[in-house]
């Protein structure tokens, strides 16, 4: 007879193994306590394989709301685990590589769903409130993509006129294109200069000669708006003036 593996005290999804009940018809069975308060009996193989992770309360609720086999939340959960566990994942260096992991309950999709399903709405993304903290119910929320972008470690904060905001938030507040603002800061411009809008009267220096954007555009055989668009996309002045126009730019 095979030796019984002691599962007492182990957690599987939202089930905690309370005690062994002895061998059933085919294998050892366990009494489990579900986080919803119910008790259920499960075989060893069902628990260890992940086949059973709740008393059944999750399955009924989540299948009704989302159809779990095709729910986008499955991808959210799977991608979270990859970022934390897989060194080959492109985002691993910013998550698992920094020691970011997830709570034991979220090892299974059902456990993740139990904590996060109620607040989920289509189009929202999973966000950690503390970007240096782990994935768990207390540190996670559903937000839109812009809110999440403002909460990443890669998003630099700057202080201007006594107010500290992210680069994206500052660009929004002062009405300037984010990519242009970011590019100017990267080039070393002071915040005051970086926030200046590109206009027809803004002076641009090229090869030691200073002219307005409109004047440079006329000299190069393009419209003011064609040149302005290039500059707003973060192009340096040399590239903006010398790269030939493509058909879709004309």
Coordinates of C-alpha atoms in Angstrom, one line a residue:
X1 CA 0.0 0.0 0.0
X2 CA 1.4 3.4 -1.0
X3 CA 2.4 5.8 1.8
X4 CA -0.2 8.5 2.5
X5 CA 1.1 12.0 1.9
X6 CA 0.1 14.2 4.8
X7 CA -1.8 17.2 3.6
X8 CA -3.2 18.4 6.9
X9 CA -2.9 22.2 7.2
X10 CA -2.1 22.6 3.5
X11 CA -3.9 25.2 1.4
X12 CA -5.3 24.6 -2.1
X13 CA -7.0 27.5 -3.6
X14 CA -9.5 28.6 -1.0
X15 CA -9.6 25.2 0.7
X16 CA -7.6 24.4 3.9
X17 CA -7.1 20.7 4.7
X18 CA -8.5 20.1 8.2
X19 CA -7.8 16.4 8.7
X20 CA -7.6 13.0 7.0
X21 CA -10.7 10.8 6.9
X22 CA -9.0 7.6 5.8
X23 CA -9.0 5.7 2.6
X24 CA -12.1 5.9 0.4
X25 CA -13.0 3.5 -2.5
X26 CA -9.8 4.3 -4.4
X27 CA -7.6 6.7 -2.4
X28 CA -7.2 8.7 0.7
X29 CA -9.8 11.4 1.4
X30 CA -9.6 14.7 3.4
X31 CA -11.9 17.0 5.2
X32 CA -11.4 20.6 3.9
X33 CA -12.6 23.9 5.1
X34 CA -13.6 26.5 2.4
X35 CA -13.1 30.2 3.0
X36 CA -16.8 30.7 2.4
X37 CA -17.4 28.7 5.6
X38 CA -18.5 25.4 4.0
X39 CA -16.8 22.1 4.6
X40 CA -16.1 19.6 1.8
X41 CA -14.4 16.2 1.3
X42 CA -11.8 15.7 -1.4
X43 CA -9.5 13.0 -2.7
X44 CA -5.7 13.5 -2.5
X45 CA -5.3 13.6 -6.3
X46 CA -8.0 16.3 -6.7
X47 CA -6.3 18.6 -4.3
X48 CA -2.7 18.2 -5.5
X49 CA -3.6 18.5 -9.1
X50 CA -5.6 21.7 -8.6
X51 CA -8.8 20.0 -9.8
X52 CA -10.5 21.0 -6.6
X53 CA -9.8 24.4 -5.1
X54 CA -13.1 25.3 -3.5
X55 CA -16.2 23.7 -2.1
X56 CA -18.0 24.6 -5.4
X57 CA -19.0 28.2 -4.4
X58 CA -16.5 29.7 -6.9
X59 CA -17.4 27.6 -9.8
X60 CA -21.0 28.5 -9.7
X61 CA -20.5 32.2 -9.2
X62 CA -17.7 32.8 -11.7
X63 CA -19.0 30.6 -14.4
X64 CA -22.3 32.4 -14.3
X65 CA -20.7 35.8 -14.5
X66 CA -17.8 35.3 -16.9
X67 CA -17.6 31.8 -18.4
X68 CA -14.2 31.0 -16.9
X69 CA -12.9 28.9 -19.8
X70 CA -12.8 32.0 -21.9
X71 CA -12.6 34.8 -19.4
X72 CA -10.0 37.5 -20.0
X73 CA -9.3 37.3 -16.3
X74 CA -7.5 33.9 -17.0
X75 CA -4.9 35.8 -19.0
X76 CA -4.5 38.4 -16.3
X77 CA -3.8 35.7 -13.8
X78 CA -1.5 33.7 -16.0
X79 CA 0.5 36.8 -17.1
X80 CA 0.9 37.8 -13.5
X81 CA 2.4 34.5 -12.6
X82 CA 4.7 34.6 -15.7
X83 CA 6.1 38.0 -14.7
X84 CA 6.9 36.7 -11.2
X85 CA 8.1 33.2 -12.1
X86 CA 9.5 33.0 -15.6
X87 CA 13.0 34.5 -16.1
X88 CA 12.4 34.3 -19.9
X89 CA 9.4 36.6 -19.6
X90 CA 10.3 40.1 -21.0
X91 CA 8.9 41.7 -17.8
X92 CA 10.5 39.4 -15.3
X93 CA 13.3 41.8 -14.5
X94 CA 10.8 44.4 -13.2
X95 CA 8.8 41.8 -11.2
X96 CA 10.3 38.4 -10.2
X97 CA 13.8 39.8 -10.8
X98 CA 13.1 42.5 -8.1
X99 CA 11.6 39.9 -5.7
X100 CA 8.0 40.6 -6.5
X101 CA 5.7 37.6 -6.0
X102 CA 2.1 36.8 -5.3
X103 CA 0.3 35.4 -2.3
X104 CA -0.3 31.7 -1.8
X105 CA -4.0 32.0 -2.4
X106 CA -3.4 33.4 -5.9
X107 CA -1.4 30.3 -7.0
X108 CA -4.8 29.1 -8.4
X109 CA -7.1 31.1 -10.7
X110 CA -10.0 30.3 -8.4
X111 CA -8.2 31.9 -5.4
X112 CA -7.4 35.0 -7.5
X113 CA -10.9 35.2 -8.7
X114 CA -12.4 35.0 -5.2
X115 CA -10.5 38.1 -4.2
X116 CA -10.7 40.2 -7.3
X117 CA -13.8 39.3 -9.3
X118 CA -16.3 41.6 -7.6
X119 CA -14.6 44.9 -8.5
X120 CA -13.6 43.9 -12.0
X121 CA -15.0 45.7 -15.1
X122 CA -14.2 45.2 -18.7
X123 CA -11.2 47.3 -19.9
X124 CA -9.5 47.6 -16.4
X125 CA -6.1 46.3 -15.6
X126 CA -4.6 44.7 -12.5
X127 CA -2.5 47.3 -10.6
X128 CA -0.4 47.1 -7.4
X129 CA -0.9 50.1 -5.2
X130 CA 2.6 49.8 -3.8
X131 CA 4.8 49.2 -6.9
X132 CA 7.4 47.6 -4.6
X133 CA 4.9 45.3 -2.9
X134 CA 3.6 41.8 -3.9
X135 CA 0.4 40.8 -5.6
X136 CA -2.3 40.2 -3.0
X137 CA -5.8 41.4 -2.2
X138 CA -4.7 44.2 0.0
X139 CA -2.2 45.6 -2.5
X140 CA -4.1 45.2 -5.7
X141 CA -6.9 47.1 -7.5
X142 CA -8.5 47.4 -10.9
X143 CA -7.6 50.6 -12.7
X144 CA -7.6 52.0 -16.3
X145 CA -4.4 51.9 -18.3
X146 CA -3.5 55.5 -17.8
X147 CA -3.8 55.2 -14.0
X148 CA -1.6 52.2 -14.1
X149 CA 1.0 53.9 -16.3
X150 CA 1.3 56.7 -13.7
X151 CA 2.0 54.1 -11.0
X152 CA 4.9 52.3 -12.6
X153 CA 8.5 52.5 -11.3
X154 CA 9.5 53.5 -14.9
X155 CA 7.4 56.7 -14.7
X156 CA 9.6 59.5 -13.5
X157 CA 8.2 62.1 -11.0
X158 CA 9.1 65.8 -11.3
X159 CA 8.4 68.8 -9.1
X160 CA 7.3 72.0 -10.8
X161 CA 5.9 75.1 -9.1
X162 CA 5.8 73.2 -5.8
X163 CA 3.7 70.3 -7.1
X164 CA 5.1 66.8 -7.7
X165 CA 3.5 64.8 -10.5
X166 CA 4.6 62.1 -13.0
X167 CA 5.8 63.3 -16.4
X168 CA 2.5 62.1 -17.9
X169 CA 0.4 64.0 -15.4
X170 CA 2.5 67.2 -15.8
X171 CA 2.1 67.0 -19.6
X172 CA -1.7 66.7 -19.2
X173 CA -2.0 69.5 -16.8
X174 CA -0.1 72.0 -18.9
X175 CA -1.5 70.8 -22.2
X176 CA 1.6 69.6 -24.0
X177 CA 2.1 66.3 -25.9
X178 CA 3.5 63.7 -23.5
X179 CA 6.1 62.3 -26.0
X180 CA 7.4 65.8 -26.9
X181 CA 7.6 66.8 -23.2
X182 CA 9.4 63.5 -22.3
X183 CA 11.9 64.0 -25.2
X184 CA 12.7 67.5 -24.2
X185 CA 13.4 66.5 -20.6
X186 CA 15.6 63.7 -21.9
X187 CA 17.6 66.3 -23.9
X188 CA 18.2 68.2 -20.7
X189 CA 15.8 71.1 -21.1
X190 CA 14.6 72.9 -18.0
X191 CA 11.0 72.1 -17.1
X192 CA 9.9 75.6 -18.0
X193 CA 11.4 75.2 -21.5
X194 CA 10.2 71.7 -21.9
X195 CA 6.6 72.8 -21.3
X196 CA 6.6 75.5 -24.0
X197 CA 4.2 74.6 -26.8
X198 CA 5.5 74.3 -30.4
X199 CA 4.0 77.1 -32.3
X200 CA 4.5 79.0 -35.5
X201 CA 6.5 81.6 -33.7
X202 CA 8.7 79.3 -31.7
X203 CA 12.4 79.6 -32.6
X204 CA 14.3 76.6 -33.7
X205 CA 18.1 76.6 -34.3
X206 CA 19.6 74.4 -37.0
X207 CA 23.2 74.5 -38.2
X208 CA 23.7 77.7 -36.2
X209 CA 20.8 79.5 -37.9
X210 CA 17.6 80.4 -35.9
X211 CA 14.2 80.6 -37.6
X212 CA 10.6 80.0 -36.6
X213 CA 9.0 76.6 -37.2
X214 CA 6.9 78.2 -40.0
X215 CA 10.0 79.6 -41.7
X216 CA 11.9 76.3 -41.6
X217 CA 8.9 74.5 -43.0
X218 CA 8.7 76.9 -46.0
X219 CA 12.4 76.6 -46.7
X220 CA 12.2 72.8 -46.7
X221 CA 9.1 72.5 -48.9
X222 CA 6.7 71.3 -46.2
X223 CA 3.7 72.7 -44.4
X224 CA 4.0 74.1 -40.9
X225 CA 1.8 71.3 -39.6
X226 CA 3.9 68.6 -41.2
X227 CA 7.0 69.9 -39.5
X228 CA 5.2 70.6 -36.2
X229 CA 3.9 67.0 -36.2
X230 CA 7.4 65.6 -36.5
X231 CA 8.7 67.8 -33.7
X232 CA 5.8 66.9 -31.5
X233 CA 6.6 63.2 -32.0
X234 CA 10.0 63.9 -30.4
X235 CA 12.1 64.1 -33.5
X236 CA 15.3 66.2 -33.3
X237 CA 15.4 69.2 -35.6
X238 CA 18.0 67.6 -38.0
X239 CA 15.8 64.6 -38.6
X240 CA 12.6 66.6 -38.8
X241 CA 14.1 68.9 -41.5
X242 CA 16.0 66.4 -43.6
X243 CA 14.0 63.2 -43.7
X244 CA 12.0 63.1 -46.9
X245 CA 8.2 63.2 -46.6
X246 CA 6.4 59.9 -47.1
X247 CA 3.2 59.8 -49.1
X248 CA 1.1 59.5 -46.0
X249 CA 2.8 62.7 -44.6
X250 CA 1.8 64.8 -47.6

